[in-house]
Amino acid sequence: MYLFEGLKQKLETYLPPETVGEIQRAFVLARDAHSGQMRSSGDPYITHPVAVAAILADMQLDHEAIMAALLHDVIEDTSQSKEDLSREFGDTVADMVEGVSKLDKIHFSSKQEAQAENFRKMMMAMVQDIRVILIKLADRTHNMRTLGSLRPDKRRRIARETLDIYCPIAHRLGIHDMKNELEDLGFQAMYPLRYRALRGAVNKARGNRKEVIENTQREVEARLAEVGIDAQTTGREKQLYSIYRKMQNKELMFNEVMDIYAFRVVVDSVDCCYRVLGAMHGLFKPIDSRFKDYIAIPRTNGYQSLHTALVGPRGIPIEIQIRTKAMDTMADKGVAAHWAYKDASDTSDTTAQVRARRWMQSLIELQQSAGSSFEFIENVKTDLFPDEIYVFTPNGRIIELPLGATAVDFAYAVHTDIGNTCVGVKVERRPFSLSKPLTNGQTVEIVTSPNAKPNASWLNSVVSARARAKIRQYLKQLRSNDAIEMGTRLLRHALGETKLEDVKQEDIERVVKDTHHKNFDELLADIGLGNEMSAIIARRLLGESADIDSKQKVAIRGTEGLVVTFSRCCYPIPDDEIVAMLRPGKGLAIHQTGCSNIRRMSKEEPHRIMNMQWDEDLEGDFHASVRIEILNTQGTLAKLTTMVAAADSNIIGLQTEEKEGNLYYIDIELTIANRVQLANVMRKIRSMPEVQKVSRHSQTKKN
């Protein structure tokens, strides 16, 4: 029991004797279950769960979390089952132990897939009970402290995982004490030579720096006493990893990293925080644009403090953080302050707890919309940004977004329906680009339209995990619906005179099974996407000997969505003779009949070419390209755009190329309803005296 004594002393400082007794029972079971097992260091394995429990005891977590920490490896590494733990210690403890377990009994096709899936399951377990991730973080912290006994390659792998995943999670949950330790341990294990070199440089300069810290702290304390503010003041150098990242991100040498001094002032009330700020700005000159008020607008993880950068003694930049005692506890412990700071009679959640729950709710949404574990982990890692901006809705609601977020990110943060129907945005009551990053403090108003749809190009500019997941989810569903509709039309065409409704259900089920599809809709979608040939499926439905030839052409309406594209090599528009090329996974590409690409493909893969026609009820605009030979004089381009607009068309692309002297080629891409409108546009352009020649132009790009 000697291993339990140190932990017991910590627990007795904040837990009643009866719960300490329950924890002792869990220790005995864990000790007996791990009997004979050793760590890589040669120590008995039980020393690890005891150390993990001690880390959580320092956070003053409740007795159930401490018990789960002691038992966190017994399901994975011993004969004990979850049911055994439920009977002995209750369902809550057993659920937490299962949530922390590494789940290595699941088989995956690759190591990367296993890691992604384990991460996804860990995040989902965290959603069920926040204590699961606290145990996991404590487990990782102790493993990082004892990395020395592992091979260098394994040390680097664990260190990389720690810096990439566990440090951002600790930051996101506001547990800065643990985040700082994990970062320094990870830095030391990942880059041992860089760590030693930087530590040596800091130690070499420390003599003078220690004096700077002491002198600055004395001046700060003297000024606070002078204005009658009772405060606790501490000074420190910034972390090695923090200095390293600053050197790396800003490409600085060590001697160029000046603001490595940080001071913390802790007071009794929010009012005192702002009084201290005024006193500090009176003592030292503030550095412009380096003040942050995280009290009025807390960070996404609940962190609150005033940050100001000042020109300190001898012109050295210093940072001062000003906060209350409650904020100080929250800054170090984050969601763990839910247990450590509030008293037993207080049932309200801390700010960090509320924000953590909000984040975990977003994880559930990401899980539901992610197509795979890889997509989920990509989204979550994107969502673990350490920096954020704060913008406002027109009615004053604060929206927190990752740094670099756009108006589309904002729209999805407000509501999914707002994002899906977004067509424009006003920032500070003025039109603003949907793809341009927002900045702190802006008021953003989204313009919506009930007929609007998300644009696939938004994925190139959005940065928030929520926006990316919702856009992908919508496009995936939209594409699936479009593919089923197109697949149905292609199959009806291939069936010829036989109606699809007349095909026997047993024949449909047989073909679905033979082609390894889950259902008929999935088969239709694959036909629409070009993965299955409609003629082959029709023959299998009706029998190999059936005559399914049909001379009827498939009609195109122009509203088929993502499964039909109009090729940019020949720009087909209504009234052109057209054919389609089936592209596996992408659907149909519409070409003009005389397109050189189609002539080539009809020789190489004739089975992929289909005769098409335009539907009588066409909708939407189409694109056409026109080449103009024109004398480039002052005002010519403005006159050209005016002529295009007069023909009720719109220019969506323009390129120029010098032919000779003042004679230029201008290629313009236009929105056109049909060939009649195109002819009208070309006639108006020809009427310009500067124009030498106008022709319908096709790019030579191949599909």
Short mmCIF file of N, CA and C in Angstrom, two decimals, residues 254-358:
data_model
loop_
_atom_site.label_atom_id
_atom_site.label_comp_id
_atom_site.label_asym_id
_atom_site.label_seq_id
_atom_site.Cartn_x
_atom_site.Cartn_y
_atom_site.Cartn_z
N PHE A 254 17.60 34.25 -31.89
CA PHE A 254 17.27 34.29 -30.47
C PHE A 254 17.40 35.70 -29.89
N ASN A 255 18.48 36.40 -30.28
CA ASN A 255 18.69 37.74 -29.70
C ASN A 255 17.69 38.77 -30.23
N GLU A 256 16.86 38.38 -31.24
CA GLU A 256 15.84 39.28 -31.75
C GLU A 256 14.49 39.09 -31.05
N VAL A 257 14.38 38.00 -30.27
CA VAL A 257 13.14 37.75 -29.53
C VAL A 257 13.21 38.52 -28.23
N MET A 258 12.61 39.70 -28.22
CA MET A 258 12.78 40.60 -27.08
C MET A 258 11.74 40.39 -25.99
N ASP A 259 10.45 40.22 -26.38
CA ASP A 259 9.41 40.19 -25.36
C ASP A 259 9.23 38.78 -24.78
N ILE A 260 10.31 38.32 -24.10
CA ILE A 260 10.22 37.00 -23.48
C ILE A 260 9.99 37.13 -21.97
N TYR A 261 9.67 38.34 -21.53
CA TYR A 261 9.33 38.56 -20.12
C TYR A 261 7.82 38.74 -19.99
N ALA A 262 7.24 38.02 -19.07
CA ALA A 262 5.79 38.13 -18.84
C ALA A 262 5.54 38.32 -17.35
N PHE A 263 4.62 39.22 -17.02
CA PHE A 263 4.27 39.48 -15.62
C PHE A 263 2.77 39.28 -15.44
N ARG A 264 2.41 38.71 -14.30
CA ARG A 264 1.00 38.46 -14.01
C ARG A 264 0.61 39.22 -12.75
N VAL A 265 -0.49 39.96 -12.84
CA VAL A 265 -1.00 40.70 -11.69
C VAL A 265 -2.39 40.15 -11.36
N VAL A 266 -2.56 39.60 -10.15
CA VAL A 266 -3.83 38.98 -9.73
C VAL A 266 -4.45 39.84 -8.64
N VAL A 267 -5.72 40.25 -8.85
CA VAL A 267 -6.42 41.14 -7.91
C VAL A 267 -7.76 40.51 -7.51
N ASP A 268 -8.53 41.24 -6.68
CA ASP A 268 -9.76 40.68 -6.11
C ASP A 268 -11.00 40.86 -6.99
N SER A 269 -11.02 41.89 -7.86
CA SER A 269 -12.25 42.17 -8.59
C SER A 269 -11.95 42.63 -10.01
N VAL A 270 -12.98 42.56 -10.86
CA VAL A 270 -12.86 43.01 -12.25
C VAL A 270 -12.55 44.50 -12.30
N ASP A 271 -13.19 45.27 -11.41
CA ASP A 271 -12.95 46.72 -11.36
C ASP A 271 -11.47 47.01 -11.14
N CYS A 272 -10.84 46.23 -10.23
CA CYS A 272 -9.41 46.41 -9.95
C CYS A 272 -8.55 46.10 -11.17
N CYS A 273 -8.99 45.15 -12.01
CA CYS A 273 -8.22 44.79 -13.21
C CYS A 273 -8.01 46.02 -14.08
N TYR A 274 -9.10 46.77 -14.30
CA TYR A 274 -9.00 47.94 -15.16
C TYR A 274 -8.23 49.08 -14.47
N ARG A 275 -8.30 49.15 -13.15
CA ARG A 275 -7.50 50.15 -12.42
C ARG A 275 -6.01 49.83 -12.55
N VAL A 276 -5.67 48.52 -12.47
CA VAL A 276 -4.27 48.10 -12.64
C VAL A 276 -3.79 48.45 -14.05
N LEU A 277 -4.66 48.23 -15.04
CA LEU A 277 -4.29 48.54 -16.42
C LEU A 277 -3.92 50.02 -16.56
N GLY A 278 -4.74 50.89 -15.99
CA GLY A 278 -4.45 52.32 -16.05
C GLY A 278 -3.13 52.65 -15.36
N ALA A 279 -2.88 51.99 -14.22
CA ALA A 279 -1.64 52.25 -13.48
C ALA A 279 -0.42 51.80 -14.30
N MET A 280 -0.53 50.64 -14.98
CA MET A 280 0.59 50.13 -15.77
C MET A 280 0.86 51.01 -16.99
N HIS A 281 -0.22 51.51 -17.62
CA HIS A 281 -0.03 52.39 -18.77
C HIS A 281 0.55 53.74 -18.34
N GLY A 282 0.35 54.09 -17.08
CA GLY A 282 0.98 55.30 -16.56
C GLY A 282 2.43 55.08 -16.19
N LEU A 283 2.78 53.82 -15.85
CA LEU A 283 4.15 53.50 -15.44
C LEU A 283 5.06 53.30 -16.65
N PHE A 284 4.59 52.50 -17.62
CA PHE A 284 5.38 52.22 -18.83
C PHE A 284 4.56 52.60 -20.07
N LYS A 285 5.25 52.89 -21.15
CA LYS A 285 4.57 53.28 -22.38
C LYS A 285 3.96 52.04 -23.07
N PRO A 286 2.64 52.05 -23.33
CA PRO A 286 2.04 50.89 -24.01
C PRO A 286 2.45 50.82 -25.48
N ILE A 287 2.56 49.59 -25.99
CA ILE A 287 2.88 49.37 -27.40
C ILE A 287 1.57 49.32 -28.18
N ASP A 288 1.49 50.14 -29.21
CA ASP A 288 0.25 50.27 -29.98
C ASP A 288 -0.20 48.93 -30.55
N SER A 289 -1.50 48.68 -30.51
CA SER A 289 -2.17 47.49 -31.08
C SER A 289 -1.83 46.19 -30.37
N ARG A 290 -1.25 46.25 -29.18
CA ARG A 290 -0.90 45.03 -28.46
C ARG A 290 -1.73 44.86 -27.19
N PHE A 291 -2.90 45.53 -27.12
CA PHE A 291 -3.78 45.39 -25.96
C PHE A 291 -4.95 44.48 -26.32
N LYS A 292 -5.25 43.50 -25.45
CA LYS A 292 -6.37 42.58 -25.67
C LYS A 292 -7.23 42.52 -24.40
N ASP A 293 -8.53 42.73 -24.58
CA ASP A 293 -9.46 42.65 -23.45
C ASP A 293 -10.22 41.33 -23.51
N TYR A 294 -9.65 40.30 -22.88
CA TYR A 294 -10.31 38.99 -22.84
C TYR A 294 -11.27 38.86 -21.65
N ILE A 295 -11.41 39.95 -20.88
CA ILE A 295 -12.42 39.94 -19.81
C ILE A 295 -13.79 40.26 -20.41
N ALA A 296 -13.83 41.32 -21.23
CA ALA A 296 -15.10 41.69 -21.88
C ALA A 296 -15.52 40.63 -22.89
N ILE A 297 -14.54 40.13 -23.65
CA ILE A 297 -14.82 39.08 -24.65
C ILE A 297 -13.86 37.92 -24.39
N PRO A 298 -14.29 36.91 -23.60
CA PRO A 298 -13.40 35.77 -23.28
C PRO A 298 -13.02 34.99 -24.53
N ARG A 299 -11.89 34.28 -24.45
CA ARG A 299 -11.51 33.37 -25.53
C ARG A 299 -12.49 32.20 -25.59
N THR A 300 -12.38 31.43 -26.68
CA THR A 300 -13.33 30.33 -26.87
C THR A 300 -13.23 29.28 -25.78
N ASN A 301 -12.08 29.17 -25.11
CA ASN A 301 -11.95 28.17 -24.04
C ASN A 301 -12.29 28.73 -22.66
N GLY A 302 -12.87 29.95 -22.61
CA GLY A 302 -13.29 30.53 -21.34
C GLY A 302 -12.25 31.39 -20.66
N TYR A 303 -11.04 31.46 -21.23
CA TYR A 303 -9.95 32.25 -20.64
C TYR A 303 -10.32 33.72 -20.57
N GLN A 304 -10.06 34.33 -19.41
CA GLN A 304 -10.32 35.76 -19.22
C GLN A 304 -9.11 36.44 -18.60
N SER A 305 -8.74 37.57 -19.15
CA SER A 305 -7.61 38.34 -18.63
C SER A 305 -7.46 39.60 -19.49
N LEU A 306 -6.79 40.61 -18.94
CA LEU A 306 -6.37 41.76 -19.74
C LEU A 306 -4.91 41.54 -20.13
N HIS A 307 -4.58 41.70 -21.43
CA HIS A 307 -3.21 41.58 -21.90
C HIS A 307 -2.76 42.93 -22.43
N THR A 308 -1.60 43.37 -22.00
CA THR A 308 -1.05 44.61 -22.57
C THR A 308 0.45 44.45 -22.71
N ALA A 309 1.00 44.98 -23.79
CA ALA A 309 2.45 44.97 -24.03
C ALA A 309 2.97 46.38 -23.81
N LEU A 310 4.08 46.47 -23.08
CA LEU A 310 4.63 47.78 -22.68
C LEU A 310 6.12 47.84 -22.96
N VAL A 311 6.64 49.06 -23.08
CA VAL A 311 8.08 49.26 -23.18
C VAL A 311 8.61 49.40 -21.76
N GLY A 312 9.27 48.35 -21.25
CA GLY A 312 9.71 48.31 -19.86
C GLY A 312 11.03 49.02 -19.64
N PRO A 313 11.68 48.73 -18.51
CA PRO A 313 12.98 49.34 -18.21
C PRO A 313 14.01 49.02 -19.30
N ARG A 314 14.88 49.98 -19.57
CA ARG A 314 15.93 49.86 -20.59
C ARG A 314 15.35 49.61 -21.99
N GLY A 315 14.06 49.97 -22.19
CA GLY A 315 13.46 49.83 -23.50
C GLY A 315 13.10 48.41 -23.90
N ILE A 316 13.10 47.50 -22.92
CA ILE A 316 12.81 46.09 -23.22
C ILE A 316 11.30 45.86 -23.19
N PRO A 317 10.73 45.28 -24.25
CA PRO A 317 9.28 45.01 -24.26
C PRO A 317 8.91 43.96 -23.22
N ILE A 318 7.81 44.19 -22.51
CA ILE A 318 7.31 43.22 -21.53
C ILE A 318 5.81 43.04 -21.76
N GLU A 319 5.30 41.90 -21.30
CA GLU A 319 3.86 41.64 -21.39
C GLU A 319 3.30 41.54 -19.97
N ILE A 320 2.16 42.17 -19.72
CA ILE A 320 1.52 42.09 -18.42
C ILE A 320 0.11 41.53 -18.59
N GLN A 321 -0.21 40.49 -17.81
CA GLN A 321 -1.55 39.90 -17.80
C GLN A 321 -2.20 40.26 -16.46
N ILE A 322 -3.43 40.77 -16.53
CA ILE A 322 -4.12 41.25 -15.33
C ILE A 322 -5.43 40.49 -15.21
N ARG A 323 -5.68 39.86 -14.06
CA ARG A 323 -6.88 39.04 -13.90
C ARG A 323 -7.27 38.91 -12.43
N THR A 324 -8.49 38.43 -12.18
CA THR A 324 -8.92 38.16 -10.81
C THR A 324 -8.43 36.77 -10.39
N LYS A 325 -8.61 36.45 -9.10
CA LYS A 325 -8.18 35.14 -8.59
C LYS A 325 -8.96 34.01 -9.27
N ALA A 326 -10.27 34.22 -9.46
CA ALA A 326 -11.08 33.20 -10.14
C ALA A 326 -10.61 33.01 -11.57
N MET A 327 -10.30 34.12 -12.26
CA MET A 327 -9.80 34.02 -13.63
C MET A 327 -8.44 33.33 -13.67
N ASP A 328 -7.62 33.55 -12.64
CA ASP A 328 -6.30 32.94 -12.58
C ASP A 328 -6.42 31.42 -12.46
N THR A 329 -7.34 30.98 -11.59
CA THR A 329 -7.60 29.54 -11.46
C THR A 329 -8.09 28.98 -12.78
N MET A 330 -9.01 29.70 -13.43
CA MET A 330 -9.56 29.26 -14.70
C MET A 330 -8.49 29.20 -15.77
N ALA A 331 -7.56 30.17 -15.77
CA ALA A 331 -6.52 30.23 -16.79
C ALA A 331 -5.59 29.02 -16.71
N ASP A 332 -5.31 28.56 -15.49
CA ASP A 332 -4.41 27.43 -15.32
C ASP A 332 -5.11 26.09 -15.47
N LYS A 333 -6.35 25.98 -14.95
CA LYS A 333 -7.01 24.68 -14.89
C LYS A 333 -8.12 24.49 -15.91
N GLY A 334 -8.63 25.58 -16.53
CA GLY A 334 -9.65 25.45 -17.55
C GLY A 334 -10.88 24.71 -17.06
N VAL A 335 -11.32 23.69 -17.83
CA VAL A 335 -12.53 22.97 -17.44
C VAL A 335 -12.34 22.25 -16.12
N ALA A 336 -11.09 21.95 -15.75
CA ALA A 336 -10.85 21.28 -14.46
C ALA A 336 -11.21 22.18 -13.29
N ALA A 337 -11.27 23.49 -13.54
CA ALA A 337 -11.67 24.42 -12.48
C ALA A 337 -13.12 24.20 -12.07
N HIS A 338 -13.87 23.49 -12.91
CA HIS A 338 -15.25 23.13 -12.57
C HIS A 338 -15.29 22.38 -11.24
N TRP A 339 -14.26 21.57 -11.01
CA TRP A 339 -14.17 20.82 -9.74
C TRP A 339 -13.29 21.55 -8.72
N ALA A 340 -12.20 22.16 -9.19
CA ALA A 340 -11.21 22.70 -8.26
C ALA A 340 -11.63 24.02 -7.63
N TYR A 341 -12.39 24.85 -8.39
CA TYR A 341 -12.63 26.21 -7.90
C TYR A 341 -13.95 26.37 -7.18
N LYS A 342 -15.02 25.77 -7.73
CA LYS A 342 -16.33 26.04 -7.12
C LYS A 342 -16.51 25.22 -5.84
N ASP A 343 -17.29 25.74 -4.93
CA ASP A 343 -17.51 25.01 -3.68
C ASP A 343 -18.63 24.00 -3.88
N ALA A 344 -18.78 23.12 -2.91
CA ALA A 344 -19.70 21.99 -3.03
C ALA A 344 -21.15 22.42 -3.19
N SER A 345 -21.51 23.59 -2.64
CA SER A 345 -22.90 24.03 -2.70
C SER A 345 -23.24 24.72 -4.02
N ASP A 346 -22.21 24.98 -4.83
CA ASP A 346 -22.42 25.69 -6.09
C ASP A 346 -22.62 24.69 -7.21
N THR A 347 -23.78 24.71 -7.83
CA THR A 347 -24.07 23.75 -8.89
C THR A 347 -23.95 24.37 -10.28
N SER A 348 -23.56 25.63 -10.36
CA SER A 348 -23.46 26.29 -11.67
C SER A 348 -22.15 25.91 -12.36
N ASP A 349 -22.16 25.85 -13.68
CA ASP A 349 -20.96 25.54 -14.44
C ASP A 349 -20.07 26.77 -14.56
N THR A 350 -18.74 26.54 -14.65
CA THR A 350 -17.82 27.63 -14.89
C THR A 350 -17.91 28.04 -16.36
N THR A 351 -17.34 29.22 -16.65
CA THR A 351 -17.33 29.69 -18.04
C THR A 351 -16.66 28.68 -18.95
N ALA A 352 -15.51 28.15 -18.51
CA ALA A 352 -14.78 27.17 -19.33
C ALA A 352 -15.62 25.92 -19.56
N GLN A 353 -16.36 25.51 -18.52
CA GLN A 353 -17.21 24.31 -18.65
C GLN A 353 -18.31 24.53 -19.69
N VAL A 354 -18.96 25.68 -19.62
CA VAL A 354 -20.04 25.98 -20.57
C VAL A 354 -19.49 26.00 -21.99
N ARG A 355 -18.34 26.65 -22.20
CA ARG A 355 -17.76 26.75 -23.53
C ARG A 355 -17.25 25.40 -24.01
N ALA A 356 -16.73 24.58 -23.09
CA ALA A 356 -16.29 23.23 -23.46
C ALA A 356 -17.47 22.40 -23.94
N ARG A 357 -18.60 22.52 -23.25
CA ARG A 357 -19.79 21.77 -23.66
C ARG A 357 -20.28 22.23 -25.04
N ARG A 358 -20.18 23.54 -25.28
CA ARG A 358 -20.59 24.07 -26.58
C ARG A 358 -19.68 23.50 -27.68
#
